[in-house]
mmCIF file of C-alpha atoms and ligand atoms in Angstrom:
data_model
loop_
_atom_site.group_PDB
_atom_site.id
_atom_site.type_symbol
_atom_site.label_atom_id
_atom_site.label_comp_id
_atom_site.label_asym_id
_atom_site.label_seq_id
_atom_site.Cartn_x
_atom_site.Cartn_y
_atom_site.Cartn_z
ATOM 1 C CA MET A 1 0.161 -0.152 0.109
ATOM 2 C CA ALA A 2 1.227 3.527 -1.092
ATOM 3 C CA LYS A 3 0.505 6.789 0.847
ATOM 4 C CA ILE A 4 -0.579 9.040 -2.193
ATOM 5 C CA LEU A 5 -1.258 12.743 -2.698
ATOM 6 C CA VAL A 6 -3.287 14.174 -5.411
ATOM 7 C CA LEU A 7 -3.154 17.889 -6.392
ATOM 8 C CA GLY A 8 -5.693 19.242 -8.559
ATOM 9 C CA ALA A 9 -7.794 16.643 -7.426
ATOM 10 C CA ASN A 10 -11.222 18.415 -8.488
ATOM 11 C CA GLY A 11 -9.749 18.737 -12.202
ATOM 12 C CA GLN A 12 -10.679 16.427 -15.198
ATOM 13 C CA LEU A 13 -7.449 13.850 -14.665
ATOM 14 C CA GLY A 14 -7.637 14.559 -10.858
ATOM 15 C CA SER A 15 -10.936 13.402 -10.552
ATOM 16 C CA ASP A 16 -10.616 10.162 -12.484
ATOM 17 C CA LEU A 17 -7.313 9.316 -10.615
ATOM 18 C CA ILE A 18 -9.314 9.684 -7.034
ATOM 19 C CA LYS A 19 -12.014 7.293 -8.608
ATOM 20 C CA ILE A 20 -9.621 4.946 -9.819
ATOM 21 C CA PHE A 21 -7.508 5.096 -6.525
ATOM 22 C CA ALA A 22 -10.930 4.398 -4.212
ATOM 23 C CA ASN A 23 -10.996 0.926 -5.752
ATOM 24 C CA SER A 24 -7.563 0.375 -4.600
ATOM 25 C CA THR A 25 -5.597 -0.391 -1.663
ATOM 26 C CA HIS A 26 -3.887 2.664 -1.494
ATOM 27 C CA GLU A 27 -4.160 5.507 0.858
ATOM 28 C CA VAL A 28 -4.894 8.637 -1.002
ATOM 29 C CA CYS A 29 -5.373 12.470 -0.063
ATOM 30 C CA GLY A 30 -6.640 14.663 -2.802
ATOM 31 C CA LEU A 31 -6.027 18.631 -2.489
ATOM 32 C CA THR A 32 -8.483 21.321 -4.372
ATOM 33 C CA GLN A 33 -7.374 24.884 -4.593
ATOM 34 C CA LEU A 34 -9.086 25.446 -1.258
ATOM 35 C CA ASP A 35 -6.331 23.129 0.389
ATOM 36 C CA LEU A 36 -3.708 24.504 -1.565
ATOM 37 C CA ASP A 37 -3.021 27.598 -3.564
ATOM 38 C CA ALA A 38 -0.524 26.856 -5.889
ATOM 39 C CA ALA A 39 -0.418 30.355 -7.187
ATOM 40 C CA SER A 40 0.458 31.818 -3.594
ATOM 41 C CA ALA A 41 3.598 33.447 -2.499
ATOM 42 C CA ASP A 42 3.814 31.067 0.576
ATOM 43 C CA VAL A 43 3.066 27.791 -1.109
ATOM 44 C CA SER A 44 5.990 25.835 -0.026
ATOM 45 C CA ILE A 45 4.913 26.564 3.436
ATOM 46 C CA GLN A 46 1.509 24.965 2.860
ATOM 47 C CA LEU A 47 3.187 21.781 1.334
ATOM 48 C CA ALA A 48 4.818 21.297 4.188
ATOM 49 C CA LYS A 49 1.932 19.926 6.032
ATOM 50 C CA TYR A 50 1.888 16.980 3.434
ATOM 51 C CA ILE A 51 4.681 15.052 4.606
ATOM 52 C CA ALA A 52 5.693 11.394 4.131
ATOM 53 C CA TYR A 53 3.721 10.579 0.854
ATOM 54 C CA ASP A 54 5.308 8.380 -1.239
ATOM 55 C CA TYR A 55 4.036 9.733 -4.443
ATOM 56 C CA ILE A 56 2.878 13.321 -5.068
ATOM 57 C CA ILE A 57 0.787 13.394 -8.306
ATOM 58 C CA ASN A 58 0.572 17.297 -9.876
ATOM 59 C CA CYS A 59 -2.603 17.833 -12.181
ATOM 60 C CA ILE A 60 -2.587 21.179 -10.899
ATOM 61 C CA ALA A 61 -2.316 23.435 -14.523
ATOM 62 C CA THR A 62 -3.836 26.045 -16.253
ATOM 63 C CA THR A 63 -4.855 24.509 -19.321
ATOM 64 C CA ASN A 64 -6.604 26.990 -21.476
ATOM 65 C CA VAL A 65 -4.199 27.623 -24.189
ATOM 66 C CA ASP A 66 -5.019 31.133 -25.650
ATOM 67 C CA GLY A 67 -5.806 32.011 -22.450
ATOM 68 C CA CYS A 68 -1.974 31.401 -21.376
ATOM 69 C CA GLU A 69 -1.524 33.897 -24.667
ATOM 70 C CA ASP A 70 -3.399 36.718 -22.524
ATOM 71 C CA ASN A 71 -1.804 35.921 -19.099
ATOM 72 C CA PRO A 72 1.588 34.466 -19.101
ATOM 73 C CA ASP A 73 2.426 35.237 -15.731
ATOM 74 C CA LEU A 74 -0.447 32.894 -14.384
ATOM 75 C CA ALA A 75 0.884 30.108 -17.013
ATOM 76 C CA PHE A 76 4.537 30.301 -15.706
ATOM 77 C CA ILE A 77 3.596 30.444 -11.711
ATOM 78 C CA LEU A 78 1.259 27.454 -11.913
ATOM 79 C CA ASN A 79 2.770 25.511 -14.588
ATOM 80 C CA SER A 80 6.651 25.966 -14.078
ATOM 81 C CA ALA A 81 7.271 27.838 -10.659
ATOM 82 C CA PHE A 82 4.951 26.076 -8.477
ATOM 83 C CA VAL A 83 6.621 23.222 -10.098
ATOM 84 C CA VAL A 84 10.254 24.190 -9.154
ATOM 85 C CA LYS A 85 8.644 23.970 -5.791
ATOM 86 C CA LEU A 86 6.992 20.981 -5.799
ATOM 87 C CA ALA A 87 10.040 19.201 -6.828
ATOM 88 C CA LYS A 88 12.732 20.309 -4.400
ATOM 89 C CA PHE A 89 9.840 19.465 -1.478
ATOM 90 C CA CYS A 90 9.546 15.871 -3.085
ATOM 91 C CA GLN A 91 13.509 15.777 -3.331
ATOM 92 C CA GLU A 92 13.480 16.739 0.495
ATOM 93 C CA GLN A 93 10.761 14.115 1.372
ATOM 94 C CA GLN A 94 11.893 11.648 -0.984
ATOM 95 C CA SER A 95 8.460 11.201 -2.337
ATOM 96 C CA ILE A 96 7.951 10.190 -5.939
ATOM 97 C CA LEU A 97 6.687 13.004 -8.213
ATOM 98 C CA ILE A 98 4.314 12.362 -10.844
ATOM 99 C CA GLN A 99 4.234 15.661 -13.104
ATOM 100 C CA VAL A 100 1.573 15.542 -15.764
ATOM 101 C CA SER A 101 2.856 17.347 -19.256
ATOM 102 C CA THR A 102 1.616 17.388 -22.533
ATOM 103 C CA ASP A 103 2.428 16.945 -26.328
ATOM 104 C CA TYR A 104 2.330 20.824 -26.583
ATOM 105 C CA ILE A 105 5.751 21.019 -25.405
ATOM 106 C CA LEU A 106 6.953 19.814 -29.282
ATOM 107 C CA ASP A 107 6.779 22.042 -32.463
ATOM 108 C CA GLY A 108 4.598 19.424 -34.590
ATOM 109 C CA ILE A 109 7.189 19.003 -37.216
ATOM 110 C CA ALA A 110 7.020 15.080 -37.500
ATOM 111 C CA ASN A 111 5.549 12.642 -39.463
ATOM 112 C CA LYS A 112 5.700 9.503 -37.498
ATOM 113 C CA PRO A 113 5.038 8.868 -33.806
ATOM 114 C CA ILE A 114 7.332 10.622 -31.819
ATOM 115 C CA LEU A 115 9.563 9.128 -28.999
ATOM 116 C CA GLU A 116 10.253 10.781 -25.722
ATOM 117 C CA THR A 117 13.902 11.434 -26.765
ATOM 118 C CA VAL A 118 12.571 14.115 -29.196
ATOM 119 C CA THR A 119 13.955 17.799 -28.411
ATOM 120 C CA ALA A 120 11.095 19.876 -27.150
ATOM 121 C CA ASN A 121 10.256 23.039 -28.916
ATOM 122 C CA PRO A 122 6.909 24.655 -27.992
ATOM 123 C CA LEU A 123 5.033 27.218 -30.091
ATOM 124 C CA ASN A 124 2.759 28.820 -27.536
ATOM 125 C CA VAL A 125 3.169 30.347 -23.778
ATOM 126 C CA TYR A 126 1.151 26.919 -22.486
ATOM 127 C CA GLY A 127 4.037 24.600 -24.007
ATOM 128 C CA LEU A 128 6.676 26.686 -23.065
ATOM 129 C CA SER A 129 5.136 26.948 -19.545
ATOM 130 C CA LYS A 130 4.779 23.124 -19.435
ATOM 131 C CA TYR A 131 7.921 22.614 -20.713
ATOM 132 C CA ALA A 132 9.890 24.753 -18.182
ATOM 133 C CA GLY A 133 7.683 22.932 -15.558
ATOM 134 C CA GLU A 134 9.339 19.396 -17.108
ATOM 135 C CA ILE A 135 12.722 20.921 -16.509
ATOM 136 C CA ALA A 136 11.796 22.157 -12.968
ATOM 137 C CA VAL A 137 11.126 18.554 -12.195
ATOM 138 C CA SER A 138 14.204 16.945 -13.705
ATOM 139 C CA SER A 139 16.345 19.456 -12.627
ATOM 140 C CA ASN A 140 15.278 19.537 -8.944
ATOM 141 C CA CYS A 141 14.231 15.923 -7.847
ATOM 142 C CA ASP A 142 15.844 12.435 -8.876
ATOM 143 C CA LYS A 143 12.378 10.331 -8.778
ATOM 144 C CA TYR A 144 10.091 11.512 -10.833
ATOM 145 C CA PHE A 145 8.060 10.257 -13.510
ATOM 146 C CA ILE A 146 7.008 12.926 -16.372
ATOM 147 C CA LEU A 147 3.882 11.784 -18.424
ATOM 148 C CA ARG A 148 3.548 13.755 -21.713
ATOM 149 C CA VAL A 149 -0.681 13.246 -22.296
ATOM 150 C CA ALA A 150 -2.258 15.088 -24.903
ATOM 151 C CA SER A 151 -5.826 15.536 -26.198
ATOM 152 C CA LEU A 152 -7.557 14.702 -22.492
ATOM 153 C CA PHE A 153 -11.200 14.005 -22.268
ATOM 154 C CA GLY A 154 -12.771 13.041 -19.184
ATOM 155 C CA ILE A 155 -16.151 13.161 -17.477
ATOM 156 C CA ALA A 156 -15.448 15.984 -15.279
ATOM 157 C CA GLY A 157 -14.333 18.171 -18.480
ATOM 158 C CA ALA A 158 -11.089 20.329 -18.260
ATOM 159 C CA ALA A 159 -11.934 23.009 -15.461
ATOM 160 C CA GLY A 160 -9.572 25.653 -17.090
ATOM 161 C CA LYS A 161 -11.401 25.198 -20.458
ATOM 162 C CA GLY A 162 -14.742 25.077 -19.487
ATOM 163 C CA GLY A 163 -15.158 21.419 -20.834
ATOM 164 C CA ASN A 164 -13.442 19.098 -23.235
ATOM 165 C CA PHE A 165 -13.769 19.103 -27.152
ATOM 166 C CA ILE A 166 -16.396 16.118 -27.203
ATOM 167 C CA ASN A 167 -18.345 18.202 -25.327
ATOM 168 C CA THR A 168 -18.400 20.937 -27.614
ATOM 169 C CA MET A 169 -18.445 19.188 -30.498
ATOM 170 C CA LEU A 170 -21.753 17.545 -29.293
ATOM 171 C CA ARG A 171 -23.275 20.901 -28.255
ATOM 172 C CA LEU A 172 -22.065 22.189 -32.315
ATOM 173 C CA ALA A 173 -23.821 19.017 -33.106
ATOM 174 C CA ASN A 174 -27.320 20.276 -31.611
ATOM 175 C CA GLU A 175 -26.646 23.866 -32.599
ATOM 176 C CA LYS A 176 -25.601 24.042 -36.027
ATOM 177 C CA ASP A 177 -26.476 22.586 -39.304
ATOM 178 C CA SER A 178 -22.687 22.718 -39.874
ATOM 179 C CA TRP A 179 -18.930 23.906 -38.694
ATOM 180 C CA GLN A 180 -15.637 23.109 -39.378
ATOM 181 C CA VAL A 181 -12.967 21.258 -37.993
ATOM 182 C CA ILE A 182 -9.349 20.877 -38.990
ATOM 183 C CA ASP A 183 -8.662 17.572 -40.723
ATOM 184 C CA ASP A 184 -4.697 17.943 -41.041
ATOM 185 C CA GLN A 185 -3.528 18.214 -37.345
ATOM 186 C CA PHE A 186 -2.834 15.241 -35.829
ATOM 187 C CA SER A 187 -2.639 13.786 -31.847
ATOM 188 C CA CYS A 188 -3.787 10.812 -29.959
ATOM 189 C CA PRO A 189 -6.981 12.010 -27.721
ATOM 190 C CA THR A 190 -6.926 10.186 -24.371
ATOM 191 C CA HIS A 191 -9.052 9.222 -21.863
ATOM 192 C CA THR A 192 -8.211 10.284 -18.407
ATOM 193 C CA LEU A 193 -9.617 7.816 -16.941
ATOM 194 C CA ASP A 194 -6.748 5.491 -19.109
ATOM 195 C CA VAL A 195 -4.241 7.913 -17.862
ATOM 196 C CA ALA A 196 -5.300 7.387 -14.047
ATOM 197 C CA ARG A 197 -5.251 3.586 -14.765
ATOM 198 C CA ALA A 198 -1.402 4.009 -15.829
ATOM 199 C CA ILE A 199 -0.520 5.789 -13.448
ATOM 200 C CA CYS A 200 -2.056 3.244 -10.646
ATOM 201 C CA ARG A 201 0.052 0.197 -12.225
ATOM 202 C CA LEU A 202 3.384 2.197 -12.022
ATOM 203 C CA ILE A 203 2.357 2.663 -8.645
ATOM 204 C CA ASP A 204 0.895 -0.485 -7.852
ATOM 205 C CA ASP A 205 3.697 -2.742 -9.741
ATOM 206 C CA LYS A 206 6.371 -0.059 -7.616
ATOM 207 C CA ILE A 207 8.055 1.023 -10.996
ATOM 208 C CA THR A 208 11.457 2.937 -10.413
ATOM 209 C CA ASP A 209 12.448 3.087 -13.903
ATOM 210 C CA PHE A 210 12.212 6.615 -13.579
ATOM 211 C CA GLY A 211 11.825 9.491 -16.471
ATOM 212 C CA ILE A 212 9.747 11.032 -19.274
ATOM 213 C CA TYR A 213 6.989 8.812 -20.682
ATOM 214 C CA ASN A 214 4.303 9.212 -23.357
ATOM 215 C CA CYS A 215 0.696 8.254 -21.624
ATOM 216 C CA VAL A 216 -1.708 8.646 -24.959
ATOM 217 C CA SER A 217 -3.997 6.374 -26.246
ATOM 218 C CA SER A 218 -2.275 3.908 -28.817
ATOM 219 C CA THR A 219 -3.383 5.520 -32.249
ATOM 220 C CA GLY A 220 -4.156 8.917 -33.037
ATOM 221 C CA CYS A 221 -6.334 10.818 -35.687
ATOM 222 C CA SER A 222 -7.091 14.344 -36.860
ATOM 223 C CA TRP A 223 -9.416 16.177 -35.019
ATOM 224 C CA TYR A 224 -11.896 15.848 -37.867
ATOM 225 C CA GLU A 225 -11.820 12.021 -37.889
ATOM 226 C CA PHE A 226 -12.254 12.362 -34.043
ATOM 227 C CA THR A 227 -15.234 14.724 -34.455
ATOM 228 C CA GLN A 228 -16.646 12.170 -37.049
ATOM 229 C CA GLU A 229 -16.010 9.084 -34.520
ATOM 230 C CA ILE A 230 -17.812 11.157 -31.837
ATOM 231 C CA LEU A 231 -20.801 12.017 -33.873
ATOM 232 C CA SER A 232 -21.582 8.591 -35.379
ATOM 233 C CA LEU A 233 -20.885 6.895 -31.873
ATOM 234 C CA SER A 234 -23.821 9.180 -30.516
ATOM 235 C CA GLY A 235 -26.182 8.525 -33.041
ATOM 236 C CA LEU A 236 -25.760 11.804 -34.897
ATOM 237 C CA ASN A 237 -24.762 12.504 -38.344
ATOM 238 C CA PRO A 238 -20.960 12.393 -38.942
ATOM 239 C CA ASP A 239 -21.535 14.619 -42.555
ATOM 240 C CA LYS A 240 -22.649 17.635 -40.755
ATOM 241 C CA VAL A 241 -18.989 18.466 -39.672
ATOM 242 C CA LYS A 242 -16.538 19.728 -42.643
ATOM 243 C CA PRO A 243 -13.182 19.480 -42.759
ATOM 244 C CA VAL A 244 -10.517 22.721 -42.734
ATOM 245 C CA SER A 245 -7.262 22.856 -43.185
ATOM 246 C CA TYR A 246 -4.558 24.013 -40.279
ATOM 247 C CA LYS A 247 -3.509 26.479 -42.389
ATOM 248 C CA ASP A 248 -6.754 28.268 -42.908
ATOM 249 C CA TYR A 249 -7.863 27.862 -39.009
ATOM 250 C CA GLN A 250 -8.140 31.081 -37.116
ATOM 251 C CA PHE A 251 -5.747 30.210 -33.778
ATOM 252 C CA LYS A 252 -4.898 32.812 -31.143
ATOM 253 C CA ALA A 253 -2.183 30.621 -29.846
ATOM 254 C CA LYS A 254 -0.516 28.741 -32.827
ATOM 255 C CA ARG A 255 -0.901 24.722 -31.819
ATOM 256 C CA PRO A 256 1.775 21.609 -32.993
ATOM 257 C CA GLN A 257 0.465 20.400 -36.211
ATOM 258 C CA TYR A 258 1.532 16.829 -35.629
ATOM 259 C CA THR A 259 1.834 14.905 -32.136
ATOM 260 C CA ILE A 260 1.119 11.866 -32.265
ATOM 261 C CA LEU A 261 3.418 10.101 -29.309
ATOM 262 C CA ASP A 262 4.857 6.616 -29.600
ATOM 263 C CA ASN A 263 3.596 5.091 -26.468
ATOM 264 C CA SER A 264 5.804 1.834 -26.524
ATOM 265 C CA LYS A 265 8.090 2.737 -23.579
ATOM 266 C CA LEU A 266 5.225 2.856 -21.170
ATOM 267 C CA ALA A 267 3.462 -0.143 -22.686
ATOM 268 C CA LYS A 268 6.323 -2.476 -20.888
ATOM 269 C CA TYR A 269 4.023 -1.386 -17.914
ATOM 270 C CA TYR A 270 0.634 -0.305 -19.379
ATOM 271 C CA VAL A 271 -0.889 -0.750 -22.447
ATOM 272 C CA MET A 272 -2.870 1.870 -23.307
ATOM 273 C CA PRO A 273 -6.151 1.489 -25.495
ATOM 274 C CA ASP A 274 -6.785 2.522 -28.949
ATOM 275 C CA TYR A 275 -8.454 6.334 -29.137
ATOM 276 C CA LYS A 276 -11.902 4.835 -30.456
ATOM 277 C CA GLN A 277 -12.116 2.094 -27.737
ATOM 278 C CA ALA A 278 -11.369 4.865 -25.224
ATOM 279 C CA LEU A 279 -13.811 7.144 -26.883
ATOM 280 C CA GLY A 280 -15.904 4.211 -26.672
ATOM 281 C CA GLU A 281 -15.594 3.989 -23.073
ATOM 282 C CA TYR A 282 -16.318 7.569 -22.194
ATOM 283 C CA LEU A 283 -19.423 7.793 -24.413
ATOM 284 C CA GLN A 284 -20.591 4.858 -22.341
ATOM 285 C CA LEU A 285 -19.746 6.353 -19.065
ATOM 286 C CA LYS A 286 -21.043 10.110 -20.342
ATOM 287 C CA TYR A 287 -24.567 8.502 -21.492
ATOM 288 C CA ASN A 288 -25.217 6.223 -18.627
ATOM 289 C CA ASN A 289 -24.795 8.739 -16.209
HETATM 290 N N1 NDP B 301 -7.122 18.815 -20.798
HETATM 291 C C1 NDP B 301 -6.257 18.603 -21.800
HETATM 292 O O1 NDP B 301 -6.572 18.448 -22.914
HETATM 293 C C2 NDP B 301 -4.776 18.196 -21.362
HETATM 294 C C3 NDP B 301 -4.479 18.411 -20.053
HETATM 295 N N2 NDP B 301 -2.615 18.105 -20.401
HETATM 296 C C4 NDP B 301 -2.134 18.351 -18.799
HETATM 297 O O2 NDP B 301 -2.981 17.515 -18.137
HETATM 298 C C5 NDP B 301 -3.160 18.037 -16.509
HETATM 299 C C6 NDP B 301 -4.589 17.874 -16.039
HETATM 300 O O3 NDP B 301 -5.588 18.419 -16.885
HETATM 301 P P1 NDP B 301 -7.124 18.696 -17.093
HETATM 302 O O4 NDP B 301 -7.306 17.684 -15.466
HETATM 303 O O5 NDP B 301 -7.329 18.433 -17.997
HETATM 304 O O6 NDP B 301 -7.333 19.958 -16.202
HETATM 305 P P2 NDP B 301 -8.405 21.172 -15.776
HETATM 306 O O7 NDP B 301 -7.911 22.320 -15.959
HETATM 307 O O8 NDP B 301 -9.313 19.924 -15.155
HETATM 308 O O9 NDP B 301 -7.386 20.941 -14.069
HETATM 309 C C7 NDP B 301 -6.670 21.541 -13.507
HETATM 310 C C8 NDP B 301 -6.577 21.657 -12.033
HETATM 311 O O10 NDP B 301 -5.596 22.699 -11.971
HETATM 312 C C9 NDP B 301 -6.384 23.160 -10.298
HETATM 313 N N3 NDP B 301 -5.397 24.996 -10.117
HETATM 314 C C10 NDP B 301 -5.865 25.693 -10.915
HETATM 315 N N4 NDP B 301 -5.255 26.701 -10.412
HETATM 316 C C11 NDP B 301 -4.910 26.341 -9.114
HETATM 317 C C12 NDP B 301 -4.080 26.751 -8.157
HETATM 318 N N5 NDP B 301 -3.994 28.573 -7.974
HETATM 319 N N6 NDP B 301 -4.187 26.158 -7.004
HETATM 320 C C13 NDP B 301 -4.364 24.776 -6.951
HETATM 321 N N7 NDP B 301 -4.766 24.217 -7.938
HETATM 322 C C14 NDP B 301 -5.204 25.282 -9.068
HETATM 323 C C15 NDP B 301 -7.660 23.194 -10.615
HETATM 324 O O11 NDP B 301 -7.799 23.028 -9.236
HETATM 325 P P3 NDP B 301 -9.313 23.287 -9.108
HETATM 326 O O12 NDP B 301 -10.459 22.710 -9.868
HETATM 327 O O13 NDP B 301 -9.585 23.096 -7.188
HETATM 328 O O14 NDP B 301 -9.945 24.915 -8.960
HETATM 329 C C16 NDP B 301 -7.647 22.189 -11.509
HETATM 330 O O15 NDP B 301 -7.981 21.021 -10.680
HETATM 331 C C17 NDP B 301 -2.281 19.097 -16.385
HETATM 332 O O16 NDP B 301 -1.095 19.259 -16.136
HETATM 333 C C18 NDP B 301 -2.487 19.381 -18.266
HETATM 334 O O17 NDP B 301 -1.384 20.838 -18.468
HETATM 335 C C19 NDP B 301 -1.987 17.347 -21.161
HETATM 336 C C20 NDP B 301 -2.689 17.345 -22.149
HETATM 337 C C21 NDP B 301 -3.948 17.799 -22.756
HETATM 338 C C1 TDO B 302 -13.789 24.221 -31.016
HETATM 339 C C2 TDO B 302 -13.139 23.569 -32.295
HETATM 340 C C3 TDO B 302 -11.628 23.141 -32.350
HETATM 341 N N1 TDO B 302 -11.076 23.001 -33.868
HETATM 342 C C4 TDO B 302 -9.266 22.628 -33.640
HETATM 343 C C5 TDO B 302 -9.002 23.639 -32.698
HETATM 344 C C6 TDO B 302 -7.543 22.891 -31.983
HETATM 345 O O1 TDO B 302 -6.599 22.697 -32.765
HETATM 346 C C7 TDO B 302 -8.558 21.377 -32.181
HETATM 347 C C8 TDO B 302 -8.698 21.098 -30.796
HETATM 348 O O2 TDO B 302 -9.283 22.002 -29.872
HETATM 349 P P1 TDO B 302 -9.128 22.260 -28.585
HETATM 350 O O3 TDO B 302 -10.075 23.321 -28.047
HETATM 351 O O4 TDO B 302 -9.426 20.992 -27.542
HETATM 352 O O5 TDO B 302 -7.657 22.378 -28.305
HETATM 353 P P2 TDO B 302 -6.543 22.711 -27.211
HETATM 354 O O6 TDO B 302 -7.236 23.911 -26.450
HETATM 355 O O7 TDO B 302 -5.196 23.466 -27.992
HETATM 356 O O8 TDO B 302 -6.173 21.444 -26.953
HETATM 357 C C9 TDO B 302 -5.075 21.436 -25.920
HETATM 358 O O9 TDO B 302 -5.180 21.545 -24.742
HETATM 359 C C10 TDO B 302 -4.059 21.644 -23.990
HETATM 360 C C11 TDO B 302 -4.384 21.907 -22.806
HETATM 361 C C12 TDO B 302 -3.078 20.414 -24.243
HETATM 362 O O10 TDO B 302 -2.253 20.289 -23.329
HETATM 363 C C13 TDO B 302 -2.978 19.951 -25.600
HETATM 364 O O11 TDO B 302 -2.582 18.305 -25.219
HETATM 365 C C14 TDO B 302 -4.242 19.984 -26.159
HETATM 366 O O12 TDO B 302 -5.272 19.047 -25.440
HETATM 367 O O13 TDO B 302 -9.507 21.138 -32.811
HETATM 368 C C15 TDO B 302 -11.960 23.048 -34.737
HETATM 369 O O14 TDO B 302 -10.765 22.464 -35.972
HETATM 370 N N2 TDO B 302 -12.943 23.337 -34.936
HETATM 371 C C16 TDO B 302 -13.735 23.780 -33.858
HETATM 372 O O15 TDO B 302 -14.936 24.146 -33.926
#
């Protein structure tokens, strides 16, 4: 049995971690922003209350990609500076830090699944602040997993984004006769429940092969293909969504165009499902609740 602290326990991923650990033998404590304000100047003092945890899982972040362009201060405070303090705390305590990162640390210039060894080159403030968070971890503590996740969807929806992509597509399907989605931007849409299961496996099996892991669904697609799949599985007309090219889409923050990640390193310990299977499970949970 491990003693685990989950930071950001109310968020999209954090809430699924709490669900998964509820069915485990581990002792888990989940903190929300009311318990620990990661943006406050005295956060290290607040953290000092949480001693003797075997694992600390950091799901705290500011996740609104366009919002980070408008408020880079907050992005760097939460996604980078807080992580420096947390990593130092984990090192002092000898806690294993599980830091959740993103495919947006990449520039998207690739044409085959990307390994963990690739050089980061973020295109936007969010990606840069998350990459600084990765450096904060690797340079301040020895025992860590950095999990690069991507295009997350979970029942709670991303608190910082006001929901997830699937809910947005279902809303648009109800409101509009047609709308456009990019057909040449590719990633691996990933269910937060699967990320939570992967984390639980690393803990259950006491894995000590620390480092960076791609933790995404085993297959990827374009956002347009993903939307067609969402609509079909929901019994809606997939032809309502129309393809648009990445170059013609009006982004505020530039996004990486290709971030299909190779998850074979993680597969030694946990095999992530195909994105269609992950989506199917998510929709089943969504419609049965
Ligand atoms: N959503 C996505 O598509 C992707 C997310 N990621 C990464 O995955 C991780 C989890 O994301 P997700 O669950 O989707 O995001 P959410 O926006 O749902 O969760 C973010 C969490 O951060 C917490 N938080 C925000 N500000 C503060 C603060 N000042 N002090 C303490 N806590 C704070 C929120 O707490 P509270 O609810 O209590 O306010 C919330 O629980 C993040 O690291 C993110 O960068 C990576 C790739 C894709
Ligand atoms: C709503 C909408 C989006 N899109 C495109 C824009 C974008 O490139 C893509 C996905 O939309 P999102 O709003 O989910 O994009 P975005 O907020 O950039 O998603 C990212 O969030 C952060 C937190 C991450 O870490 C990333 O892994 C990734 O999930 O779909 C359309 O083409 N049509 C639409 O109607």
